[in-house]
mmCIF file of C-alpha atoms and ligand atoms in Angstrom:
data_model
loop_
_atom_site.group_PDB
_atom_site.id
_atom_site.type_symbol
_atom_site.label_atom_id
_atom_site.label_comp_id
_atom_site.label_asym_id
_atom_site.label_seq_id
_atom_site.Cartn_x
_atom_site.Cartn_y
_atom_site.Cartn_z
ATOM 1 C CA MET A 1 0.283 -4.724 19.131
ATOM 2 C CA THR A 2 -1.555 -7.057 21.071
ATOM 3 C CA ASP A 3 -3.163 -4.578 24.080
ATOM 4 C CA THR A 4 -6.545 -4.583 22.780
ATOM 5 C CA SER A 5 -7.647 -0.937 23.909
ATOM 6 C CA ALA A 6 -4.769 0.472 22.179
ATOM 7 C CA VAL A 7 -5.662 -1.295 18.983
ATOM 8 C CA LYS A 8 -9.078 0.037 19.413
ATOM 9 C CA ARG A 9 -7.897 3.436 20.070
ATOM 10 C CA ALA A 10 -6.125 3.383 16.630
ATOM 11 C CA LEU A 11 -9.212 2.108 15.132
ATOM 12 C CA ALA A 12 -11.274 4.824 16.306
ATOM 13 C CA ALA A 13 -8.476 7.452 15.238
ATOM 14 C CA GLN A 14 -8.263 5.864 11.784
ATOM 15 C CA ARG A 15 -9.437 8.319 8.951
ATOM 16 C CA ILE A 16 -10.351 7.331 5.404
ATOM 17 C CA GLU A 17 -10.774 9.912 2.677
ATOM 18 C CA THR A 18 -14.122 8.946 0.159
ATOM 19 C CA PRO A 19 -13.655 10.423 -3.615
ATOM 20 C CA SER A 20 -16.560 12.491 -4.554
ATOM 21 C CA TRP A 21 -16.507 10.787 -7.952
ATOM 22 C CA ALA A 22 -17.451 7.397 -6.566
ATOM 23 C CA PHE A 23 -21.110 9.071 -5.879
ATOM 24 C CA GLY A 24 -21.679 9.751 -9.603
ATOM 25 C CA ASN A 25 -22.237 7.627 -12.336
ATOM 26 C CA SER A 26 -19.439 5.530 -13.850
ATOM 27 C CA GLY A 27 -18.770 2.856 -16.098
ATOM 28 C CA THR A 28 -16.580 1.295 -18.656
ATOM 29 C CA ARG A 29 -15.968 2.515 -22.008
ATOM 30 C CA PHE A 30 -18.905 0.275 -23.180
ATOM 31 C CA LYS A 31 -21.611 1.466 -20.786
ATOM 32 C CA VAL A 32 -22.163 3.770 -17.891
ATOM 33 C CA PHE A 33 -25.414 2.623 -16.236
ATOM 34 C CA THR A 34 -27.108 5.036 -14.381
ATOM 35 C CA GLN A 35 -28.654 4.711 -10.918
ATOM 36 C CA PRO A 36 -31.326 6.462 -9.186
ATOM 37 C CA GLY A 37 -30.799 8.936 -6.609
ATOM 38 C CA VAL A 38 -27.199 9.936 -7.960
ATOM 39 C CA PRO A 39 -25.687 13.093 -7.083
ATOM 40 C CA ARG A 40 -26.501 16.131 -9.716
ATOM 41 C CA SER A 41 -24.281 18.715 -7.837
ATOM 42 C CA PRO A 42 -20.962 18.951 -5.924
ATOM 43 C CA GLU A 43 -23.248 19.490 -2.844
ATOM 44 C CA GLU A 44 -25.391 16.349 -3.354
ATOM 45 C CA LYS A 45 -21.836 14.376 -3.455
ATOM 46 C CA ILE A 46 -20.762 15.822 -0.575
ATOM 47 C CA ALA A 47 -24.196 15.052 1.124
ATOM 48 C CA ASP A 48 -23.146 11.426 0.215
ATOM 49 C CA ALA A 49 -19.997 11.436 1.588
ATOM 50 C CA ALA A 50 -21.728 13.095 4.807
ATOM 51 C CA ALA A 51 -23.784 10.213 5.022
ATOM 52 C CA VAL A 52 -20.746 7.563 4.727
ATOM 53 C CA HIS A 53 -19.070 9.414 7.674
ATOM 54 C CA ARG A 54 -22.270 9.410 9.755
ATOM 55 C CA PHE A 55 -22.461 5.383 9.654
ATOM 56 C CA THR A 56 -18.617 4.871 9.768
ATOM 57 C CA GLY A 57 -17.222 7.467 11.718
ATOM 58 C CA VAL A 58 -13.823 7.205 10.201
ATOM 59 C CA ALA A 59 -14.582 9.188 6.978
ATOM 60 C CA PRO A 60 -14.645 12.875 7.769
ATOM 61 C CA THR A 61 -13.338 14.279 3.974
ATOM 62 C CA VAL A 62 -13.919 14.224 0.779
ATOM 63 C CA ALA A 63 -11.902 14.421 -2.239
ATOM 64 C CA LEU A 64 -12.505 17.044 -4.975
ATOM 65 C CA HIS A 65 -12.158 16.313 -8.665
ATOM 66 C CA ILE A 66 -12.098 19.368 -11.175
ATOM 67 C CA PRO A 67 -13.637 20.141 -13.105
ATOM 68 C CA TRP A 68 -16.108 17.610 -12.311
ATOM 69 C CA ASP A 69 -16.856 19.590 -8.948
ATOM 70 C CA LYS A 70 -16.530 23.049 -10.799
ATOM 71 C CA VAL A 71 -18.254 25.363 -8.424
ATOM 72 C CA ASP A 72 -18.269 29.498 -8.534
ATOM 73 C CA ASP A 73 -17.714 29.509 -4.905
ATOM 74 C CA TYR A 74 -15.391 26.933 -3.239
ATOM 75 C CA HIS A 75 -15.325 28.830 -0.102
ATOM 76 C CA ALA A 76 -19.094 28.194 0.409
ATOM 77 C CA LEU A 77 -18.774 24.491 -0.706
ATOM 78 C CA ALA A 78 -16.184 23.965 1.906
ATOM 79 C CA GLU A 79 -18.717 25.803 4.401
ATOM 80 C CA TYR A 80 -21.421 23.872 3.370
ATOM 81 C CA ALA A 81 -19.411 20.368 3.897
ATOM 82 C CA GLY A 82 -18.597 22.074 7.167
ATOM 83 C CA SER A 83 -22.213 22.431 8.155
ATOM 84 C CA LEU A 84 -22.509 18.741 7.451
ATOM 85 C CA GLY A 85 -19.995 17.630 9.195
ATOM 86 C CA VAL A 86 -17.135 16.709 6.649
ATOM 87 C CA GLY A 87 -14.027 18.668 5.330
ATOM 88 C CA ILE A 88 -12.816 18.983 1.992
ATOM 89 C CA GLY A 89 -10.040 16.648 1.042
ATOM 90 C CA ALA A 90 -7.609 16.329 -2.008
ATOM 91 C CA VAL A 91 -8.092 18.515 -4.685
ATOM 92 C CA ASN A 92 -7.515 16.236 -7.953
ATOM 93 C CA THR A 93 -6.813 17.857 -11.291
ATOM 94 C CA ASN A 94 -7.841 16.676 -14.767
ATOM 95 C CA VAL A 95 -5.885 17.144 -17.844
ATOM 96 C CA PHE A 96 -7.342 13.886 -19.422
ATOM 97 C CA GLN A 97 -10.783 14.867 -20.964
ATOM 98 C CA ASP A 98 -9.764 17.899 -23.071
ATOM 99 C CA ASP A 99 -9.387 17.448 -26.926
ATOM 100 C CA ASP A 100 -6.013 19.260 -26.412
ATOM 101 C CA TYR A 101 -4.731 16.630 -24.521
ATOM 102 C CA LYS A 102 -4.699 13.935 -27.429
ATOM 103 C CA LEU A 103 -0.815 14.096 -27.340
ATOM 104 C CA GLY A 104 -0.502 14.748 -23.508
ATOM 105 C CA SER A 105 -1.178 17.523 -21.159
ATOM 106 C CA VAL A 106 2.181 18.950 -19.307
ATOM 107 C CA THR A 107 4.306 16.881 -21.707
ATOM 108 C CA ASN A 108 2.383 17.954 -24.835
ATOM 109 C CA PRO A 109 4.926 18.583 -27.724
ATOM 110 C CA ASP A 110 2.841 21.974 -27.786
ATOM 111 C CA PRO A 111 3.932 24.430 -25.549
ATOM 112 C CA GLY A 112 0.626 25.729 -25.866
ATOM 113 C CA VAL A 113 -1.011 23.126 -24.448
ATOM 114 C CA ARG A 114 1.448 22.716 -21.766
ATOM 115 C CA ARG A 115 0.729 26.406 -20.670
ATOM 116 C CA LYS A 116 -2.846 25.128 -20.459
ATOM 117 C CA ALA A 117 -2.616 22.209 -18.360
ATOM 118 C CA THR A 118 -0.009 23.616 -16.005
ATOM 119 C CA ASP A 119 -2.592 26.500 -15.350
ATOM 120 C CA HIS A 120 -5.294 23.963 -14.549
ATOM 121 C CA LEU A 121 -2.809 22.781 -12.050
ATOM 122 C CA LEU A 122 -2.263 26.186 -10.319
ATOM 123 C CA GLU A 123 -6.287 26.838 -10.720
ATOM 124 C CA ALA A 124 -6.312 23.440 -8.347
ATOM 125 C CA ILE A 125 -4.003 25.248 -5.926
ATOM 126 C CA ASP A 126 -6.483 28.650 -5.924
ATOM 127 C CA ILE A 127 -9.046 26.167 -4.998
ATOM 128 C CA MET A 128 -7.224 24.277 -2.198
ATOM 129 C CA ASP A 129 -6.770 27.809 -0.695
ATOM 130 C CA ALA A 130 -10.054 28.656 -0.833
ATOM 131 C CA THR A 131 -11.460 24.964 0.400
ATOM 132 C CA GLY A 132 -8.336 24.633 2.849
ATOM 133 C CA SER A 133 -7.513 21.676 1.564
ATOM 134 C CA ARG A 134 -4.036 20.209 1.900
ATOM 135 C CA ASP A 135 -3.543 17.659 -0.983
ATOM 136 C CA LEU A 136 -2.956 18.488 -4.495
ATOM 137 C CA LYS A 137 -3.611 15.094 -6.202
ATOM 138 C CA LEU A 138 -1.931 14.605 -9.571
ATOM 139 C CA TRP A 139 -2.494 12.107 -12.033
ATOM 140 C CA PHE A 140 -1.317 12.266 -15.767
ATOM 141 C CA SER A 141 -2.754 10.122 -18.376
ATOM 142 C CA ASP A 142 0.118 11.212 -20.398
ATOM 143 C CA GLY A 143 1.965 9.015 -22.747
ATOM 144 C CA ILE A 144 2.206 7.568 -26.133
ATOM 145 C CA ASN A 145 0.934 4.905 -28.135
ATOM 146 C CA TYR A 146 3.766 4.015 -30.779
ATOM 147 C CA PRO A 147 7.656 3.680 -30.285
ATOM 148 C CA GLY A 148 9.385 7.089 -31.911
ATOM 149 C CA GLN A 149 5.978 9.173 -31.556
ATOM 150 C CA ASP A 150 7.566 11.686 -29.096
ATOM 151 C CA ASP A 151 10.778 11.703 -27.516
ATOM 152 C CA LEU A 152 10.645 9.955 -23.995
ATOM 153 C CA ARG A 153 13.384 12.190 -22.383
ATOM 154 C CA ASN A 154 12.197 15.676 -23.496
ATOM 155 C CA ARG A 155 8.587 14.564 -22.317
ATOM 156 C CA GLN A 156 10.509 13.887 -18.642
ATOM 157 C CA ASP A 157 12.151 17.410 -19.088
ATOM 158 C CA ARG A 158 8.681 18.805 -19.771
ATOM 159 C CA LEU A 159 6.787 16.969 -16.912
ATOM 160 C CA ALA A 160 9.637 18.310 -14.455
ATOM 161 C CA ALA A 161 9.018 21.831 -15.818
ATOM 162 C CA ALA A 162 5.569 21.867 -14.984
ATOM 163 C CA LEU A 163 5.501 19.798 -11.584
ATOM 164 C CA ARG A 164 8.350 22.705 -10.331
ATOM 165 C CA GLU A 165 5.940 25.703 -11.219
ATOM 166 C CA THR A 166 3.375 23.652 -9.472
ATOM 167 C CA TYR A 167 5.498 22.571 -6.438
ATOM 168 C CA ASP A 168 6.752 26.352 -6.172
ATOM 169 C CA ARG A 169 3.036 27.830 -6.210
ATOM 170 C CA LEU A 170 2.069 25.307 -3.005
ATOM 171 C CA GLY A 171 1.261 27.459 0.302
ATOM 172 C CA GLY A 172 3.170 26.557 3.591
ATOM 173 C CA ASP A 173 1.239 23.294 4.460
ATOM 174 C CA GLN A 174 0.397 22.446 0.843
ATOM 175 C CA ARG A 175 1.763 19.388 -0.609
ATOM 176 C CA ILE A 176 1.778 17.361 -3.843
ATOM 177 C CA LEU A 177 0.609 13.866 -4.125
ATOM 178 C CA LEU A 178 2.288 12.561 -7.310
ATOM 179 C CA GLU A 179 -0.012 9.583 -8.696
ATOM 180 C CA TYR A 180 1.686 6.780 -11.031
ATOM 181 C CA LYS A 181 -0.182 4.202 -13.489
ATOM 182 C CA LEU A 182 1.521 1.207 -15.643
ATOM 183 C CA PHE A 183 -0.603 2.092 -18.824
ATOM 184 C CA GLU A 184 -4.032 3.214 -19.883
ATOM 185 C CA PRO A 185 -4.762 5.490 -21.785
ATOM 186 C CA ALA A 186 -1.377 5.406 -23.172
ATOM 187 C CA PHE A 187 -0.562 1.826 -24.151
ATOM 188 C CA TYR A 188 3.289 1.923 -25.091
ATOM 189 C CA ALA A 189 4.802 4.433 -22.701
ATOM 190 C CA THR A 190 3.267 6.245 -19.783
ATOM 191 C CA ASP A 191 5.088 9.264 -18.691
ATOM 192 C CA ILE A 192 4.572 8.407 -15.000
ATOM 193 C CA PRO A 193 4.513 4.603 -15.068
ATOM 194 C CA ASP A 194 5.527 3.279 -11.600
ATOM 195 C CA TRP A 195 6.473 4.299 -8.321
ATOM 196 C CA GLY A 196 9.961 4.848 -8.954
ATOM 197 C CA THR A 197 9.268 7.502 -11.679
ATOM 198 C CA SER A 198 7.157 9.229 -9.247
ATOM 199 C CA TYR A 199 9.415 9.128 -6.383
ATOM 200 C CA ALA A 200 12.264 10.404 -8.563
ATOM 201 C CA HIS A 201 10.313 13.459 -9.630
ATOM 202 C CA CYS A 202 9.178 14.156 -5.602
ATOM 203 C CA VAL A 203 12.792 13.798 -4.497
ATOM 204 C CA GLU A 204 13.748 16.564 -7.182
ATOM 205 C CA LEU A 205 10.661 18.453 -5.999
ATOM 206 C CA GLY A 206 11.455 18.687 -2.558
ATOM 207 C CA GLU A 207 9.770 17.792 0.905
ATOM 208 C CA LYS A 208 6.408 18.675 -0.043
ATOM 209 C CA ALA A 209 5.848 16.400 -2.829
ATOM 210 C CA THR A 210 5.133 12.659 -1.926
ATOM 211 C CA VAL A 211 4.057 9.525 -3.935
ATOM 212 C CA CYS A 212 0.515 8.205 -4.046
ATOM 213 C CA ILE A 213 0.062 4.424 -4.261
ATOM 214 C CA ASP A 214 -3.042 3.881 -6.376
ATOM 215 C CA THR A 215 -3.830 0.332 -5.506
ATOM 216 C CA GLY A 216 -5.086 -0.702 -9.195
ATOM 217 C CA HIS A 217 -2.457 0.848 -11.023
ATOM 218 C CA HIS A 218 0.224 -1.975 -11.125
ATOM 219 C CA ALA A 219 1.371 -4.805 -13.300
ATOM 220 C CA PRO A 220 -0.412 -8.073 -11.924
ATOM 221 C CA GLY A 221 1.705 -9.922 -9.287
ATOM 222 C CA THR A 222 3.422 -6.368 -8.020
ATOM 223 C CA ASN A 223 4.469 -6.909 -4.369
ATOM 224 C CA ILE A 224 2.597 -3.198 -3.558
ATOM 225 C CA GLU A 225 3.324 -3.478 0.305
ATOM 226 C CA PHE A 226 7.155 -3.436 -0.547
ATOM 227 C CA ILE A 227 6.507 -0.161 -2.252
ATOM 228 C CA VAL A 228 5.020 0.668 1.000
ATOM 229 C CA ALA A 229 7.925 -0.076 3.209
ATOM 230 C CA PHE A 230 10.463 1.339 0.476
ATOM 231 C CA LEU A 231 8.519 4.731 0.325
ATOM 232 C CA LEU A 232 7.906 4.719 4.086
ATOM 233 C CA ARG A 233 11.553 4.258 4.839
ATOM 234 C CA GLN A 234 12.475 7.304 2.682
ATOM 235 C CA ARG A 235 9.647 9.282 3.879
ATOM 236 C CA LYS A 236 8.020 9.691 0.771
ATOM 237 C CA LEU A 237 4.723 8.269 0.930
ATOM 238 C CA GLY A 238 2.156 10.684 0.785
ATOM 239 C CA ALA A 239 -1.135 8.889 0.043
ATOM 240 C CA PHE A 240 -2.964 5.796 -1.175
ATOM 241 C CA ASP A 241 -5.753 5.472 -3.580
ATOM 242 C CA PHE A 242 -7.706 2.237 -2.081
ATOM 243 C CA ASN A 243 -9.728 0.106 -4.648
ATOM 244 C CA SER A 244 -9.573 -3.348 -5.927
ATOM 245 C CA ARG A 245 -8.608 -5.129 -9.174
ATOM 246 C CA PHE A 246 -8.750 -8.514 -10.808
ATOM 247 C CA TYR A 247 -7.017 -7.598 -14.113
ATOM 248 C CA ALA A 248 -6.094 -3.809 -14.759
ATOM 249 C CA ASP A 249 -7.581 -0.334 -12.853
ATOM 250 C CA ASP A 250 -10.526 -2.211 -12.090
ATOM 251 C CA ASP A 251 -11.311 0.162 -9.602
ATOM 252 C CA LEU A 252 -13.913 -2.351 -7.331
ATOM 253 C CA MET A 253 -14.389 -2.080 -3.882
ATOM 254 C CA ALA A 254 -11.358 -1.829 -1.441
ATOM 255 C CA GLY A 255 -10.733 -5.435 -0.021
ATOM 256 C CA ALA A 256 -12.963 -6.913 -2.507
ATOM 257 C CA ALA A 257 -10.521 -8.776 -4.736
ATOM 258 C CA ASP A 258 -7.600 -9.411 -2.674
ATOM 259 C CA PRO A 259 -8.294 -8.797 0.983
ATOM 260 C CA PHE A 260 -4.655 -10.358 1.835
ATOM 261 C CA GLN A 261 -3.205 -7.753 -0.075
ATOM 262 C CA LEU A 262 -4.970 -4.854 1.482
ATOM 263 C CA PHE A 263 -3.893 -6.550 5.002
ATOM 264 C CA ARG A 264 -0.327 -6.811 4.014
ATOM 265 C CA ILE A 265 -0.200 -3.129 2.578
ATOM 266 C CA MET A 266 -1.483 -2.066 6.189
ATOM 267 C CA TYR A 267 0.925 -4.097 7.983
ATOM 268 C CA GLU A 268 3.664 -2.522 6.624
ATOM 269 C CA ILE A 269 1.765 0.916 7.526
ATOM 270 C CA VAL A 270 1.238 -0.226 11.248
ATOM 271 C CA ARG A 271 5.065 -1.530 11.178
ATOM 272 C CA GLY A 272 5.892 2.087 9.900
ATOM 273 C CA ASP A 273 4.052 3.865 12.762
ATOM 274 C CA ALA A 274 2.208 5.399 9.875
ATOM 275 C CA LEU A 275 -1.519 4.616 10.533
ATOM 276 C CA ASP A 276 -1.924 8.154 12.956
ATOM 277 C CA PRO A 277 -3.387 10.768 10.857
ATOM 278 C CA ALA A 278 -0.541 12.767 12.668
ATOM 279 C CA TYR A 279 1.503 11.078 10.146
ATOM 280 C CA GLY A 280 0.269 12.506 7.390
ATOM 281 C CA ILE A 281 -0.582 9.731 5.229
ATOM 282 C CA THR A 282 -3.832 10.214 3.126
ATOM 283 C CA PHE A 283 -5.751 6.987 2.873
ATOM 284 C CA MET A 284 -8.064 7.773 0.229
ATOM 285 C CA LEU A 285 -10.664 5.391 -1.590
ATOM 286 C CA ASP A 286 -10.589 5.961 -5.505
ATOM 287 C CA GLN A 287 -13.219 3.428 -7.044
ATOM 288 C CA CYS A 288 -16.273 3.290 -9.277
ATOM 289 C CA HIS A 289 -19.538 1.450 -8.388
ATOM 290 C CA ASN A 290 -20.777 0.774 -11.887
ATOM 291 C CA ILE A 291 -23.213 -1.951 -11.036
ATOM 292 C CA GLU A 292 -23.890 -1.859 -7.091
ATOM 293 C CA THR A 293 -25.364 1.078 -4.938
ATOM 294 C CA LYS A 294 -22.933 3.435 -4.477
ATOM 295 C CA ILE A 295 -23.290 4.793 -0.686
ATOM 296 C CA PRO A 296 -23.473 1.093 0.638
ATOM 297 C CA ALA A 297 -20.577 0.071 -1.445
ATOM 298 C CA ILE A 298 -18.565 3.418 -0.106
ATOM 299 C CA ILE A 299 -19.388 2.263 3.445
ATOM 300 C CA ARG A 300 -18.634 -1.301 2.661
ATOM 301 C CA SER A 301 -15.187 -0.465 1.400
ATOM 302 C CA VAL A 302 -14.158 1.651 4.554
ATOM 303 C CA LEU A 303 -15.114 -1.285 6.792
ATOM 304 C CA ASN A 304 -12.967 -3.508 4.346
ATOM 305 C CA ILE A 305 -10.159 -1.062 5.358
ATOM 306 C CA GLN A 306 -10.992 -1.216 8.656
ATOM 307 C CA GLU A 307 -10.669 -4.772 8.611
ATOM 308 C CA ALA A 308 -7.560 -5.208 7.219
ATOM 309 C CA THR A 309 -6.090 -2.485 9.622
ATOM 310 C CA ALA A 310 -7.360 -4.410 12.793
ATOM 311 C CA LYS A 311 -5.731 -7.527 11.535
ATOM 312 C CA ALA A 312 -2.486 -5.595 10.950
ATOM 313 C CA LEU A 313 -2.717 -4.151 14.358
ATOM 314 C CA LEU A 314 -3.431 -7.767 15.996
ATOM 315 C CA VAL A 315 -0.103 -9.006 14.580
ATOM 316 C CA ASP A 316 2.013 -10.100 17.115
ATOM 317 C CA ARG A 317 5.483 -8.159 16.603
ATOM 318 C CA GLU A 318 7.180 -9.314 19.570
ATOM 319 C CA ALA A 319 6.682 -13.023 18.548
ATOM 320 C CA LEU A 320 7.390 -11.857 14.850
ATOM 321 C CA ALA A 321 10.393 -10.418 15.398
ATOM 322 C CA LYS A 322 11.876 -13.218 17.509
ATOM 323 C CA ALA A 323 11.041 -15.935 14.743
ATOM 324 C CA GLN A 324 12.528 -13.642 12.249
ATOM 325 C CA THR A 325 15.614 -13.496 14.101
ATOM 326 C CA ASP A 326 15.597 -16.965 15.103
ATOM 327 C CA GLY A 327 15.280 -17.421 11.382
ATOM 328 C CA ASP A 328 12.247 -19.511 11.996
ATOM 329 C CA VAL A 329 10.696 -19.034 8.681
ATOM 330 C CA LEU A 330 7.384 -21.236 9.442
ATOM 331 C CA GLU A 331 6.825 -19.331 12.882
ATOM 332 C CA ALA A 332 7.378 -16.214 11.436
ATOM 333 C CA ASN A 333 4.735 -16.794 8.633
ATOM 334 C CA ALA A 334 2.365 -18.457 11.421
ATOM 335 C CA VAL A 335 2.370 -15.084 13.298
ATOM 336 C CA LEU A 336 1.235 -13.183 10.746
ATOM 337 C CA MET A 337 -1.175 -15.336 9.203
ATOM 338 C CA ASP A 338 -2.908 -15.747 12.752
ATOM 339 C CA ALA A 339 -3.559 -12.114 12.950
ATOM 340 C CA TYR A 340 -5.100 -12.427 9.377
ATOM 341 C CA ASN A 341 -6.844 -15.306 10.287
ATOM 342 C CA THR A 342 -8.717 -13.368 13.304
ATOM 343 C CA ASP A 343 -12.438 -12.502 12.845
ATOM 344 C CA VAL A 344 -12.141 -8.997 13.876
ATOM 345 C CA ARG A 345 -15.559 -7.944 13.167
ATOM 346 C CA PRO A 346 -16.694 -8.091 16.631
ATOM 347 C CA LEU A 347 -13.813 -5.993 17.664
ATOM 348 C CA LEU A 348 -14.909 -3.386 15.148
ATOM 349 C CA ALA A 349 -18.539 -3.690 16.400
ATOM 350 C CA GLU A 350 -17.307 -2.711 19.903
ATOM 351 C CA VAL A 351 -15.420 0.217 18.427
ATOM 352 C CA ARG A 352 -18.351 1.328 16.493
ATOM 353 C CA THR A 353 -20.535 1.008 19.944
ATOM 354 C CA ASP A 354 -17.958 2.976 21.920
ATOM 355 C CA MET A 355 -18.051 5.671 19.430
ATOM 356 C CA GLY A 356 -21.597 6.034 19.479
ATOM 357 C CA LEU A 357 -22.199 4.346 16.153
ATOM 358 C CA ASP A 358 -24.502 1.243 14.954
ATOM 359 C CA PRO A 359 -22.085 -1.743 15.088
ATOM 360 C CA ASP A 360 -23.167 -2.563 11.524
ATOM 361 C CA PRO A 361 -23.008 0.632 9.130
ATOM 362 C CA VAL A 362 -24.453 -1.099 6.092
ATOM 363 C CA ALA A 363 -27.275 -2.491 7.890
ATOM 364 C CA ALA A 364 -27.874 1.004 9.652
ATOM 365 C CA TYR A 365 -27.472 2.903 6.321
ATOM 366 C CA LYS A 366 -30.302 0.260 4.502
ATOM 367 C CA ARG A 367 -32.512 1.257 7.352
ATOM 368 C CA SER A 368 -32.089 4.714 7.765
ATOM 369 C CA GLY A 369 -34.283 5.536 4.718
ATOM 370 C CA TYR A 370 -31.303 7.755 3.327
ATOM 371 C CA GLN A 371 -31.489 5.967 -0.023
ATOM 372 C CA GLU A 372 -35.161 6.250 -0.459
ATOM 373 C CA LYS A 373 -34.930 9.785 0.255
ATOM 374 C CA ILE A 374 -32.441 10.622 -2.518
ATOM 375 C CA VAL A 375 -34.240 8.618 -4.790
ATOM 376 C CA ALA A 376 -37.322 10.375 -4.231
ATOM 377 C CA GLU A 377 -35.741 13.666 -4.289
ATOM 378 C CA ARG A 378 -33.204 13.756 -6.646
ATOM 379 C CA VAL A 379 -35.288 13.699 -9.943
ATOM 380 C CA GLY A 380 -34.864 16.013 -12.592
ATOM 381 C CA GLY A 381 -31.621 18.092 -13.478
ATOM 382 C CA ARG A 382 -28.315 16.071 -14.816
ATOM 383 C CA GLN A 383 -26.658 13.464 -12.766
ATOM 384 C CA ALA A 384 -22.880 13.710 -12.077
ATOM 385 C CA GLY A 385 -20.766 11.395 -13.904
ATOM 386 C CA TRP A 386 -17.405 11.091 -15.777
ATOM 387 C CA GLY A 387 -18.613 12.619 -18.824
ATOM 388 C CA ALA A 388 -16.485 10.175 -20.421
HETATM 389 C C1 RM4 B 401 -7.037 7.915 -12.592
HETATM 390 C C2 RM4 B 401 -6.202 7.808 -11.321
HETATM 391 C C3 RM4 B 401 -7.059 9.095 -10.775
HETATM 392 C C4 RM4 B 401 -8.350 9.671 -10.412
HETATM 393 C C5 RM4 B 401 -8.837 9.553 -12.058
HETATM 394 C C6 RM4 B 401 -10.514 9.366 -12.166
HETATM 395 O O1 RM4 B 401 -6.839 6.570 -12.898
HETATM 396 O O2 RM4 B 401 -6.889 6.949 -10.703
HETATM 397 O O3 RM4 B 401 -6.436 9.425 -9.116
HETATM 398 O O4 RM4 B 401 -8.426 10.878 -10.217
HETATM 399 O O5 RM4 B 401 -8.508 7.879 -12.625
HETATM 400 MN MN1 MN B 402 -6.180 7.152 -8.571
#
């Protein structure tokens, strides 16, 4: 697409979801560094998400993580979010932080533990009913550390049974986003280690189950844009968890480690006509800001995704198709690189100005006084965090 007004329209219509947990304290297994002003409640996390939306204009929903965002009244929580101009997005389940899950959750050899884990997934759908959320995002830490520890195939059967029960409980337009991850915390075999496993379970479940690609969950060197292209072709791509990584599941800011990879991913999205929110892909962040100030880091991540998207939209697809048909390898590559090497920041500044926003959201946030206000106000209480 090289028609600038169409590019600008697509950028203004883009939607990126923020994760409630990114506003809380996080760290590595060595240390969680706290920060002043960090939310102490789900409401304060939502207020921070609303701040990100105010400055970027493209982040109108925030994903919850249960039980980290447990409240008595989810309907009231959704109304509170609405009053701040944001909505509740995906509901993420947590079947990885209870002693019972040492040997797995839905794949545990103990049927009692499996029941408990599956009940948590069902409870998350009750929460979706109350908040109006469409997406149930499932990530299982399940796996084993030693060969022989448990039966690989039985674990797949147990997983399939829990997924089926959960799927059958979904309401009309609700859906499952099934995430995969290569390793960690399990080191020998993970029960959903890759997109193929997630895809196969989604196919078995039905059309309301689609794959979630967390960009940090692959082996180094994996061609993620190929996975995007393949899943789009099958209509089985439901969501992204964006973040970036240098080594493993680093959860750094999206676009920080490898902006070229993010561009290649977004090019496949544009190529597949899947950017429009109506297509149904949820573009989420799933990150941790262990040492940097959280809200501006989340704003920066949103901007990085917008920049990659703008470059993808600028690819001259006609010229690219011609070069590809001609077998002109160098020209085809040059067309793609021309778009990638374009400085799209002025274009995005215009998009923001047209939307009535400050053209530089990070600078506007810093000037706004919001950070000082939360640091002054959020004193006492217990800061939200991973509880790891
Ligand atoms: C996992 C996975 C999930 C996220 C948790 C916090 O690695 O990426 O999406 O909910 O981390
Ligand atoms: Mn994730």
